[in-house]
Short mmCIF file of C-alpha atoms and ligand atoms in Angstrom, two decimals:
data_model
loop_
_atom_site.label_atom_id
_atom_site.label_comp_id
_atom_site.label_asym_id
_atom_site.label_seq_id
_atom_site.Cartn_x
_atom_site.Cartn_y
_atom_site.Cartn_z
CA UNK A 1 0.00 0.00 0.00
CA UNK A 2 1.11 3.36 -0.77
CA UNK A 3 2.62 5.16 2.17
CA UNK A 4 0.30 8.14 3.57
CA UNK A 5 1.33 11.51 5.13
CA UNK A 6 -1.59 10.71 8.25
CA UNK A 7 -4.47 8.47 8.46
CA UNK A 8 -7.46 7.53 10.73
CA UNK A 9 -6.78 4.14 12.55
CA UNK A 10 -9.83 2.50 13.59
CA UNK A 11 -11.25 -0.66 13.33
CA UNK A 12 -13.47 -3.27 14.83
CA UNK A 13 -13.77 -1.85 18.05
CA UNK A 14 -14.58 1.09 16.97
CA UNK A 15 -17.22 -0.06 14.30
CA UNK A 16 -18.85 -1.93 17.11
CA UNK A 17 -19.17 1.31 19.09
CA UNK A 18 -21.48 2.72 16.35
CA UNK A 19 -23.01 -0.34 15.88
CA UNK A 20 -24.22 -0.19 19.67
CA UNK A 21 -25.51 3.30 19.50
CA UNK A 22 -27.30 2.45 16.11
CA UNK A 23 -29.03 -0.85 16.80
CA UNK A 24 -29.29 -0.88 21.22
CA UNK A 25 -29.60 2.71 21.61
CA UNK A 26 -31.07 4.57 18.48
CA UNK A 27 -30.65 8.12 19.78
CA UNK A 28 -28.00 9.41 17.33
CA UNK A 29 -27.63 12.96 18.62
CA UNK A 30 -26.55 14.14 21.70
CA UNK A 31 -26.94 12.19 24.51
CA UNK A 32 -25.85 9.73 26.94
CA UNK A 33 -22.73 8.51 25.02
CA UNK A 34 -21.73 11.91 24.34
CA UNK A 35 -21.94 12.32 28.29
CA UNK A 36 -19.93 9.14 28.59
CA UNK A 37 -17.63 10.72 26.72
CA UNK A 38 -17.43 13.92 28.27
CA UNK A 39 -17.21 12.13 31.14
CA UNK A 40 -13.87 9.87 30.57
CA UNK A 41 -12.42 12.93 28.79
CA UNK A 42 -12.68 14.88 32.16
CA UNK A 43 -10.95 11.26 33.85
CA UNK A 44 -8.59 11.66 31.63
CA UNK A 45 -7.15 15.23 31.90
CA UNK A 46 -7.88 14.91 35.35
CA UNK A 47 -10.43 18.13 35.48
CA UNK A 48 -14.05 18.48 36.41
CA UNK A 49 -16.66 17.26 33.82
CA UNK A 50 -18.73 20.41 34.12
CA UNK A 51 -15.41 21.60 32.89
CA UNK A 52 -15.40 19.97 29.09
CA UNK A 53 -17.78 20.81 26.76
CA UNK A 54 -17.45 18.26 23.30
CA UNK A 55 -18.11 19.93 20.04
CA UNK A 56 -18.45 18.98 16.45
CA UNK A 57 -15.00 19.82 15.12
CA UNK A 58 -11.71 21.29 16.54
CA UNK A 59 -12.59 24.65 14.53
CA UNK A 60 -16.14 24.51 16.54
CA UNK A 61 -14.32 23.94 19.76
CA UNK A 62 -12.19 27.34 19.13
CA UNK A 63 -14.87 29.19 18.15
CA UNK A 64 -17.29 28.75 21.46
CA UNK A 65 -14.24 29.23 23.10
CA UNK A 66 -12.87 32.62 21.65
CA UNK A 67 -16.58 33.74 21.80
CA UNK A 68 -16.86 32.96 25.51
CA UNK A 69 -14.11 34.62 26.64
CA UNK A 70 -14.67 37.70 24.15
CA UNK A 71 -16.20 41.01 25.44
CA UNK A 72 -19.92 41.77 24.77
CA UNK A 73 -22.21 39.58 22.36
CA UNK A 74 -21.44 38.54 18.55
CA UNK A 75 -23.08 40.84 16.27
CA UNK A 76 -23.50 42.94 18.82
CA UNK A 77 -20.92 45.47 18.71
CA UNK A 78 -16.96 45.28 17.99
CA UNK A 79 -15.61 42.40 20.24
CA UNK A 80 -12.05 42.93 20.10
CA UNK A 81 -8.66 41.07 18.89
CA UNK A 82 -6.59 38.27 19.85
CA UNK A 83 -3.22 37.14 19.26
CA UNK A 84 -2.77 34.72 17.42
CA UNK A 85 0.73 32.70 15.24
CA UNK A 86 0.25 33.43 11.82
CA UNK A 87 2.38 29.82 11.37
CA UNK A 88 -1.11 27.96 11.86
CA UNK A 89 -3.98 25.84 10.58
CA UNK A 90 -6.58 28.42 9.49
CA UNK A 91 -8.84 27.35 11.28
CA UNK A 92 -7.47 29.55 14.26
CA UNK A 93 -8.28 32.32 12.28
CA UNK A 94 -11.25 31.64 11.34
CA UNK A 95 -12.31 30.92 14.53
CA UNK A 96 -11.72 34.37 15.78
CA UNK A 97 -13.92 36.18 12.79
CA UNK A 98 -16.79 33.79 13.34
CA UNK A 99 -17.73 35.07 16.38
CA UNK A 100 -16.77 38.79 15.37
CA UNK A 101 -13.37 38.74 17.03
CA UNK A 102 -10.37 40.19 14.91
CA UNK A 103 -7.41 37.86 14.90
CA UNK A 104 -4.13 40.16 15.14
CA UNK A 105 -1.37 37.74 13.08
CA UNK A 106 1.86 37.57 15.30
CA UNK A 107 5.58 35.88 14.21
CA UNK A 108 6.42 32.77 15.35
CA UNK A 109 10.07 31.97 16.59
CA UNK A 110 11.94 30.11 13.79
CA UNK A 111 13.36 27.44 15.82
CA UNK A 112 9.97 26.17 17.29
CA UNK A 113 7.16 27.71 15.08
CA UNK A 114 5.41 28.85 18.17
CA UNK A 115 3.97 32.54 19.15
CA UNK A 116 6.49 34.86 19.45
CA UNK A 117 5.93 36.46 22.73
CA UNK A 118 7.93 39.77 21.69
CA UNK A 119 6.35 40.12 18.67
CA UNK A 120 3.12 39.71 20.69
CA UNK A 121 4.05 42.85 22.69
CA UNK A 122 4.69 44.95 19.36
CA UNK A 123 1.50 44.23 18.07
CA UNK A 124 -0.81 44.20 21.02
CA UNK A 125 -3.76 46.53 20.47
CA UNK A 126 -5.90 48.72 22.78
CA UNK A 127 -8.72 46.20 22.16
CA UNK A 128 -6.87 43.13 22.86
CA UNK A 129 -8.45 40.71 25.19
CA UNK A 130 -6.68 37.41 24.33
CA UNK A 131 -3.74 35.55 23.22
CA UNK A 132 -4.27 31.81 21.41
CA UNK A 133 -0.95 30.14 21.62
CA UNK A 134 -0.89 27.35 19.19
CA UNK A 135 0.85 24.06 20.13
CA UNK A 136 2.44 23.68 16.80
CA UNK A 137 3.41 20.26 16.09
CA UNK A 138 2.19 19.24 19.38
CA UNK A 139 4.89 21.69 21.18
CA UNK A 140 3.42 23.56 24.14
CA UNK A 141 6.97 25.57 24.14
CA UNK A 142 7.09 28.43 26.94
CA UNK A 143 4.06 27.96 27.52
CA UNK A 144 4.71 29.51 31.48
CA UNK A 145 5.96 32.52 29.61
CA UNK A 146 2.67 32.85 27.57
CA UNK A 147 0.57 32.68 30.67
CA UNK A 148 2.87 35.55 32.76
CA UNK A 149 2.93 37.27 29.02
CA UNK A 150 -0.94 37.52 29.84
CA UNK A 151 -1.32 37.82 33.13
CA UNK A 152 1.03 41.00 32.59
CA UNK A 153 -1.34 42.44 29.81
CA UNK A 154 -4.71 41.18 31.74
CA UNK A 155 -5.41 38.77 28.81
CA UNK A 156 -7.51 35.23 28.31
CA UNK A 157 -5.33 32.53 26.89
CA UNK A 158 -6.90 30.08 24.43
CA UNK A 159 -4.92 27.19 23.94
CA UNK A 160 -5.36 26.07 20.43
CA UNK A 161 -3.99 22.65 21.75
CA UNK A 162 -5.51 20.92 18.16
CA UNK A 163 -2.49 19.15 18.35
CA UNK A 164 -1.27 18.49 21.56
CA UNK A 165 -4.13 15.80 23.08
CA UNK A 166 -1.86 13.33 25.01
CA UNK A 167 0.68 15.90 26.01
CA UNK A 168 2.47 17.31 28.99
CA UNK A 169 4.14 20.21 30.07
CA UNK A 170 6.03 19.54 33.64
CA UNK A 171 4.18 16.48 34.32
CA UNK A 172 0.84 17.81 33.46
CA UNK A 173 -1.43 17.25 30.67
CA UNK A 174 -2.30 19.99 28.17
CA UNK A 175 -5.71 20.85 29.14
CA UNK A 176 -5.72 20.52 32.97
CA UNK A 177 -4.20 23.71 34.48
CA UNK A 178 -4.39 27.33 32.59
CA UNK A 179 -7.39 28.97 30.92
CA UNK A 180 -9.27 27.70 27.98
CA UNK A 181 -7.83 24.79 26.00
CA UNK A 182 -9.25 22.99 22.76
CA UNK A 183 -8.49 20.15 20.90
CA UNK A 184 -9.47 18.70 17.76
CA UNK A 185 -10.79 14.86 16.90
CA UNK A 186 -10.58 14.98 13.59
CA UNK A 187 -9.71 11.94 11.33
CA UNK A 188 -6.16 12.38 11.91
CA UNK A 189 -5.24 14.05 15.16
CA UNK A 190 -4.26 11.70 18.16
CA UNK A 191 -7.73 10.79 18.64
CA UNK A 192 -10.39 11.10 16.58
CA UNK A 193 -14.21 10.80 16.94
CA UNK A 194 -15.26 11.03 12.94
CA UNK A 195 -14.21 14.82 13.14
CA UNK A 196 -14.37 16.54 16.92
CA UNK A 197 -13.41 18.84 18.76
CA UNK A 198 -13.14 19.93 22.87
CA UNK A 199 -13.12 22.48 24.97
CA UNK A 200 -11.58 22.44 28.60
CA UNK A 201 -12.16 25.15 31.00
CA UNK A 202 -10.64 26.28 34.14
CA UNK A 203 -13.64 28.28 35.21
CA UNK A 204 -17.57 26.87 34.97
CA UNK A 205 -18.95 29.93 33.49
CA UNK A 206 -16.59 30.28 30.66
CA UNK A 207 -17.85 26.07 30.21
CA UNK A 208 -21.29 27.27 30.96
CA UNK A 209 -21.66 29.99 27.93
CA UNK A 210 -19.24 26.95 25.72
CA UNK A 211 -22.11 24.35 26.57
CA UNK A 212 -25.05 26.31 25.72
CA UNK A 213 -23.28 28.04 22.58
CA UNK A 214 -23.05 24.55 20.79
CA UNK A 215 -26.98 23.86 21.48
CA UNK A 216 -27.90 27.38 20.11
CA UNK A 217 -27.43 29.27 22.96
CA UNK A 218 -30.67 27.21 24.75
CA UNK A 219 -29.73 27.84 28.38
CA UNK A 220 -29.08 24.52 30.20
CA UNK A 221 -30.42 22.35 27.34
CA UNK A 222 -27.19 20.14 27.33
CA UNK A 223 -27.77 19.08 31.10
CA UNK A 224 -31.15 18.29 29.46
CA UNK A 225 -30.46 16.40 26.55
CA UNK A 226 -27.93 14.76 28.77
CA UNK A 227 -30.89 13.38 30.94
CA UNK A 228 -32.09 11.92 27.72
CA UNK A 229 -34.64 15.02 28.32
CA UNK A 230 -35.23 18.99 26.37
CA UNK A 231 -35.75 22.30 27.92
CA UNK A 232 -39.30 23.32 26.22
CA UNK A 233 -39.68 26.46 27.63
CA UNK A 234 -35.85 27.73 27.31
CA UNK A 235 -34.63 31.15 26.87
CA UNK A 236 -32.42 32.74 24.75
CA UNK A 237 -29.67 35.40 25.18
CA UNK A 238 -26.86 35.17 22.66
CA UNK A 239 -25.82 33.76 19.31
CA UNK A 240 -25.26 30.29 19.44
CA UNK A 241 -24.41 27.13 16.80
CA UNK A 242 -25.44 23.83 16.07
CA UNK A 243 -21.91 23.00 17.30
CA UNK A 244 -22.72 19.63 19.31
CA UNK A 245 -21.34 16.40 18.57
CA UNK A 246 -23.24 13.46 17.62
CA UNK A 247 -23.70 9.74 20.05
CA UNK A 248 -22.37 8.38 16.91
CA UNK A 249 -18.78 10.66 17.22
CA UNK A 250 -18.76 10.12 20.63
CA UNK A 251 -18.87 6.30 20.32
CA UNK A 252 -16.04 6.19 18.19
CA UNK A 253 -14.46 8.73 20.46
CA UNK A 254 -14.45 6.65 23.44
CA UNK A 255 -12.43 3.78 21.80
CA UNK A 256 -9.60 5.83 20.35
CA UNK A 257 -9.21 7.59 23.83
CA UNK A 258 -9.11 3.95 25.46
CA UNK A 259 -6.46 3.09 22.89
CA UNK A 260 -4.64 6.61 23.13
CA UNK A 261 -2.07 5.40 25.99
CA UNK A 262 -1.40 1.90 25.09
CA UNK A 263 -1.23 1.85 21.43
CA UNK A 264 -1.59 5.25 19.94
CA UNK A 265 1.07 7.18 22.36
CA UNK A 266 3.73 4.64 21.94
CA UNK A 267 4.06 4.52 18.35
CA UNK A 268 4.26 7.78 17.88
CA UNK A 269 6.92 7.98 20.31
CA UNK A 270 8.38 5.16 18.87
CA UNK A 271 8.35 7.02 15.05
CA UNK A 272 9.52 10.09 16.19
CA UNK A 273 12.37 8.81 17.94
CA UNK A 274 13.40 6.55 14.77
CA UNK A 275 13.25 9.91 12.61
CA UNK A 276 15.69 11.56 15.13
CA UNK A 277 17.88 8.67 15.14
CA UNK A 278 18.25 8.56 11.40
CA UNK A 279 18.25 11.98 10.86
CA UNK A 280 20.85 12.84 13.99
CA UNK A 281 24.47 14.55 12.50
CA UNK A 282 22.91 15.11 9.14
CA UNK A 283 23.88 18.56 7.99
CA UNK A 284 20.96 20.84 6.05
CA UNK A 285 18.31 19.26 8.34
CA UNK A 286 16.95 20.42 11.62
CA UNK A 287 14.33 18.77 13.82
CA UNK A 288 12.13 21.97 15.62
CA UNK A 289 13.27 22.65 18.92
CA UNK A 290 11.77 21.18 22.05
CA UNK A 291 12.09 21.52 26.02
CA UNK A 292 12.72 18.40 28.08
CA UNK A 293 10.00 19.62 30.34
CA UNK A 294 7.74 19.32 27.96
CA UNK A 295 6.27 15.26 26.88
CA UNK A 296 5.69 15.74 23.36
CA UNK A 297 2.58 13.37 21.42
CA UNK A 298 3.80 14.80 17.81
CA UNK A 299 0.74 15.15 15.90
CA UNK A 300 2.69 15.74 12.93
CA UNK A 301 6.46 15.64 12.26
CA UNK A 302 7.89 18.90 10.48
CA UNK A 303 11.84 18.84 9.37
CA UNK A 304 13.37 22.37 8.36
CA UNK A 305 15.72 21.86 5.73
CA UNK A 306 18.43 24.75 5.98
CA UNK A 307 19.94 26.70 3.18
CA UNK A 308 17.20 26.80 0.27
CA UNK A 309 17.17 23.13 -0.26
CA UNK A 310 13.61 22.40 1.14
CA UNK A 311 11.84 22.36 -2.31
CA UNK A 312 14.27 20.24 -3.93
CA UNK A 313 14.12 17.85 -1.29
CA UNK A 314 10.75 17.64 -1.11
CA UNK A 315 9.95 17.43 -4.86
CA UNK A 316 12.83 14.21 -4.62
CA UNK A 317 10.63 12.90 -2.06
CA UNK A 318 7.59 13.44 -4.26
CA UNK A 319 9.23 11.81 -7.05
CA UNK A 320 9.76 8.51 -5.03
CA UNK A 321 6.22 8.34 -3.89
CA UNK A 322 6.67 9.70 -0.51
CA UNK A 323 3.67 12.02 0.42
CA UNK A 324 4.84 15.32 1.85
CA UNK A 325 2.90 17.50 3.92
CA UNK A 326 2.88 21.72 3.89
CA UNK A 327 2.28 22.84 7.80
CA UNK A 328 1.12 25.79 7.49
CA UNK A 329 0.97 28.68 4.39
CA UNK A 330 1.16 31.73 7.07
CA UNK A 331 -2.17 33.13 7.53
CA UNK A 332 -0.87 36.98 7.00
CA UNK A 333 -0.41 35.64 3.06
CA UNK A 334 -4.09 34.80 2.77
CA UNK A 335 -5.88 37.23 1.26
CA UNK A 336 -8.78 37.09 4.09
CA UNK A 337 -6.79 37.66 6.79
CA UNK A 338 -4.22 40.26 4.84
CA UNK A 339 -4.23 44.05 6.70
CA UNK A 340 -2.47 46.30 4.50
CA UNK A 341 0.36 48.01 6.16
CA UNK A 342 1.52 45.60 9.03
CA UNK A 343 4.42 45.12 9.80
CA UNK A 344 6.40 42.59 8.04
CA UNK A 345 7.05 38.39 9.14
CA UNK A 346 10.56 37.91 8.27
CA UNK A 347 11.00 34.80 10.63
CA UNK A 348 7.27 33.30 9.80
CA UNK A 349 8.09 33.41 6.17
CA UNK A 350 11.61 32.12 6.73
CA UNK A 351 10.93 28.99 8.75
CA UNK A 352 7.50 28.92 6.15
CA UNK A 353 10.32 28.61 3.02
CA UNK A 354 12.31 26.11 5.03
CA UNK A 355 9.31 23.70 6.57
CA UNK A 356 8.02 20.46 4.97
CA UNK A 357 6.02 17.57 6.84
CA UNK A 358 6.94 14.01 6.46
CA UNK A 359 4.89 10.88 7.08
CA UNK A 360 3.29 10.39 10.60
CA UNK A 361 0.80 7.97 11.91
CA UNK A 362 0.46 4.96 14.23
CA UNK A 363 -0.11 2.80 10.97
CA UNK A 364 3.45 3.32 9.67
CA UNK A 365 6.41 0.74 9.72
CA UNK A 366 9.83 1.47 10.69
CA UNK A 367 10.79 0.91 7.46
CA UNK A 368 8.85 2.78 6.06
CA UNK A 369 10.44 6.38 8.55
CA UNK A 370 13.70 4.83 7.12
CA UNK A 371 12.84 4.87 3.62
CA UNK A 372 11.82 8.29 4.26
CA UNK A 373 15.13 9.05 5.67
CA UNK A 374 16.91 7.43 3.02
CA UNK A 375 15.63 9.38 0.57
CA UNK A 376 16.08 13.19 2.47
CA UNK A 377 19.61 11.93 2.75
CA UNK A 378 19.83 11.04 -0.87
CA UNK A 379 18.76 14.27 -1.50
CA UNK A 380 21.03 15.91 0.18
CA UNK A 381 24.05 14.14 -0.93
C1 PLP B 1 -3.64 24.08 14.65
C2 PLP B 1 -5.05 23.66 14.37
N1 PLP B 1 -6.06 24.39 14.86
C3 PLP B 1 -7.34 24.05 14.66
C4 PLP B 1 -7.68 22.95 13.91
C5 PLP B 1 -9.12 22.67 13.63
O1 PLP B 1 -9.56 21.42 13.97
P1 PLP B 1 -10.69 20.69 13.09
O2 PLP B 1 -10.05 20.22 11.84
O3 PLP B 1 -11.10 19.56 13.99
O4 PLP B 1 -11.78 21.65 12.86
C6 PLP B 1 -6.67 22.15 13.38
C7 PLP B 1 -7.01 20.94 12.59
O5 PLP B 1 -6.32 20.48 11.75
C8 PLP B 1 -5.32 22.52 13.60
O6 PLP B 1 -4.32 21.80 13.08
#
C-alpha cells in the first residue's frame, strides 16, 4: 500500500461502538454517550466534567471558546482582537472572525514555530483581550511565559492545543491547568471521533456559555439532553451554533481515547524517535526545537531543511512516492486575513520557506520512517 502523510486508525472496536448506539440505543444525537464521553475525557485530563464541553469539530471547539471569553455579544458590537501565530492551521483564524473577534497575526520563533511572545508585545492593540498560543506540532513551548505574558497584559489565553491531546508540560497534561484549552478529533489528530473537537475550562462559566453556545445558545439544554430530556420552555440570550457532537462521534471517540495510551502514544513515540535517530548529524536538516520539560505526542512531524534546499528535497521525495505534507501557508499571506500596512514576518516566512512535513501515523512501519530518511539523505548528498 502506498505510504500516507496521516491516516485515521480504527477498526473493529470502533465499528462496534457505532453499531451499539445504532441498533441498542437509536438516539443518534446528543446524549448519553456523548456524556460518557465527556465524562472519561474529564478522567482523563484529570479536570471536572462540568469543565469539558465536546463539540463537532476542533474549529467549533475554538470558536465557542474565543466567543466565551470575548467582550460583549457577537453581532452585537466590535468584540475585540486576539493574538494569534500566523504559522497555523486556518482554522485559528477563522475561529476568531466567526464570532466577530479580529485575529491580530503575530511571528512565530523560527526554531519552534510557536507565538512569538515579543512580537506579541509589538503588536498588542488597545482592544486586545486574548492571546491563542498554538501548540504547533504538538509543542506547548514556553508555555509559562505565555501565561505571565498575559497575566502581565490582563489577557484570556486560548490554547489552540488541536495538536497536543496526550501531552504534557512539567508532568501535566495539556488541558488541565491554565485557561481555555481545545483540541481537535478529527480523522487524523491523536484521537479522533469522525471529526471533533473539545473544549476544557478552568472556570464553569466560561464552560457554561461553551455548553449552551453549541446547542444554540438554549440555556441549560445540554444538562437536558444529557438526561435523555429537552428544555421546552428555554430562553435565549446570545448567538449560538449547532456545534454539538453526535452519540455516533462520541462512540467512536471513546475507543480511540481507550487506545490513546497503550497503542496510539507509543508509536508515535516510537516514530519520532526513529526519525531523530536517522536523521541525527545530518547537515541541512533540523528537527524543531523542544524543552525536556515538555512530553511531546507529535501530531505531525515537520523537518526544516536549511539553506534553500527544502523544495528540492521535497519534490525528490515526491518523485519517489513519498507524500509530503505543507504545515502551514502563514495566515498573514491569505488574502482574508491580509491588513495592508503591518508590519512585516521575516521569521514566519523564513521557517515557512524552510518547513516540509513528512509521514506520521500509528499505521506506519519502521521501514517505512527509514525509507523516508533514506531518501532526504539522498537528497542531500
Ligand atoms: C492548529 C489547528 N487548529 C485548529 C484545527 C481545527 O480542527 P478541526 O479540523 O477539527 O476543525 C486544526 C485541525 O487540523 C489545527 O491543526
Amino acid at each position: 500500500m502506498a505510504m500516507r502523510l496521516s491516516r485515521s486508525i480504527v477498526g473493529e472496536a470502533e465499528a462496534e461502538a457505532v453499531r451499539r448506539v445504532i441498533v441498542e440505543d437509536g438516539y443518534l444525537g446528543i446524549g448519553a454517550e456523548v456524556k460518557r464521553f465527556e465524562q472519561e475525557l474529564a478522567s482523563y485530563l484529570g479536570v471536572n466534567p462540568e469543565l469539558v464541553c465536546t463539540a463537532n469539530t476542533g474549529t467549533s471547539a475554538l470558536t465557542l471558546a474565543v466567543d466565551a471569553v470575548a467582550p460583549g455579544h457577537f453581532g452585537q458590537g466590535p468584540r475585540g482582537s486576539i493574538l494569534v501565530p500566523s504559522l497555523t492551521f486556518v482554522a485559528s483564524f477563522q475561529a476568531c472572525t466567526a464570532c466577530g473577534v479580529t485575529p491580530i497575526a503575530c511571528e512565530v520563533l523560527p526554531e519552534t514555530g510557536t507565538i512569538d511572545l515579543a512580537d506579541c508585545e509589538k503588536r498588542l492593540a488597545k482592544d486586545t483581550f486574548a492571546i491563542m498560543p498554538v501548540h504547533y506540532a504538538s509543542n506547548p513551548w514556553q508555555l509559562d511565559e505565555v501565561y505571565a505574558f498575559a497575566a502581565r497584559h490582563g489577557l484570556r489565553v486560548v490554547e489552540d492545543a488541536a495538536h497536543a491531546f496526550g501531552c504534557r508540560h512539567d508532568g501535566k497534561r495539556i488541558g488541565s491547568f491554565g485557561d481555555v484549552a481545545c483540541f481537535s478529533f478529527d480523522g487524523i489528530k491523536n484521537i479522533t471521533s469522525g471529526e471533533g473537537g473539545l473544549v476544557v475550562c478552568q472556570d464553569r462559566e466560561t464552560a457554561r456559555i461553551a455548553q449552551d453556545a453549541r446547542l444554540l445558545s438554549v440555556e441549560g439544554d445540554t444538562r437536558a439532553r444529557f438526561a435523555g430530556e429537552r428544555t421546552w420552555d428555554p430562553d435565549v440570550v446570545r448567538q449560538g451554533w449547532r456545534f454539538h457532537m453526535s452519540n455516533i462521534m462520541a462512540a467512536v471517540g471513546r475507543v480511540q481515547l481507550s487506545r490513546l495510551e497503550p497503542e496510539f502514544i507509543p508509536a508515535r513515540k516510537r516514530l519520532c524517535t526513529l526519525y531523530r535517530e536517522e536523521l541525527e548529524g545530518v547537515a541541512g536538516v533540523a528537527f524543531l526545537k523542544e524543552s525536556p520539560r515538555d512530553d511531546i505526542v507529535h501530531h505531525i512531524q515537520p523537518l526544516r531543511v536549511l539553506n534553500g534546499r527544502m523544495p528540492a528535497v521535497r519534490q525528490h521525495l515526491l518523485d519517489a512516492g513519498i507524500p509530503v505534507g505543507v504545515h502551514y501557508k502563514p495566515n498573514h499571506l491569505l488574502s482574508y486575513f491580509k491588513i495592508e500596512g503591518e508590519a512585516p514576518f521575516p521569521q514566519t516566512e523564513g521557517l515557512f520557506a524552510e518547513l516540509m512535513t513528512l509521514p506520521l501515523h500509528p499505521g506506519l512501519s519502521d521501514a517505512d520512517v527509514r525509507e523516508v530518511c533514506a531518501k532526504i539523505k539522498e537528497a542531500l548528498s
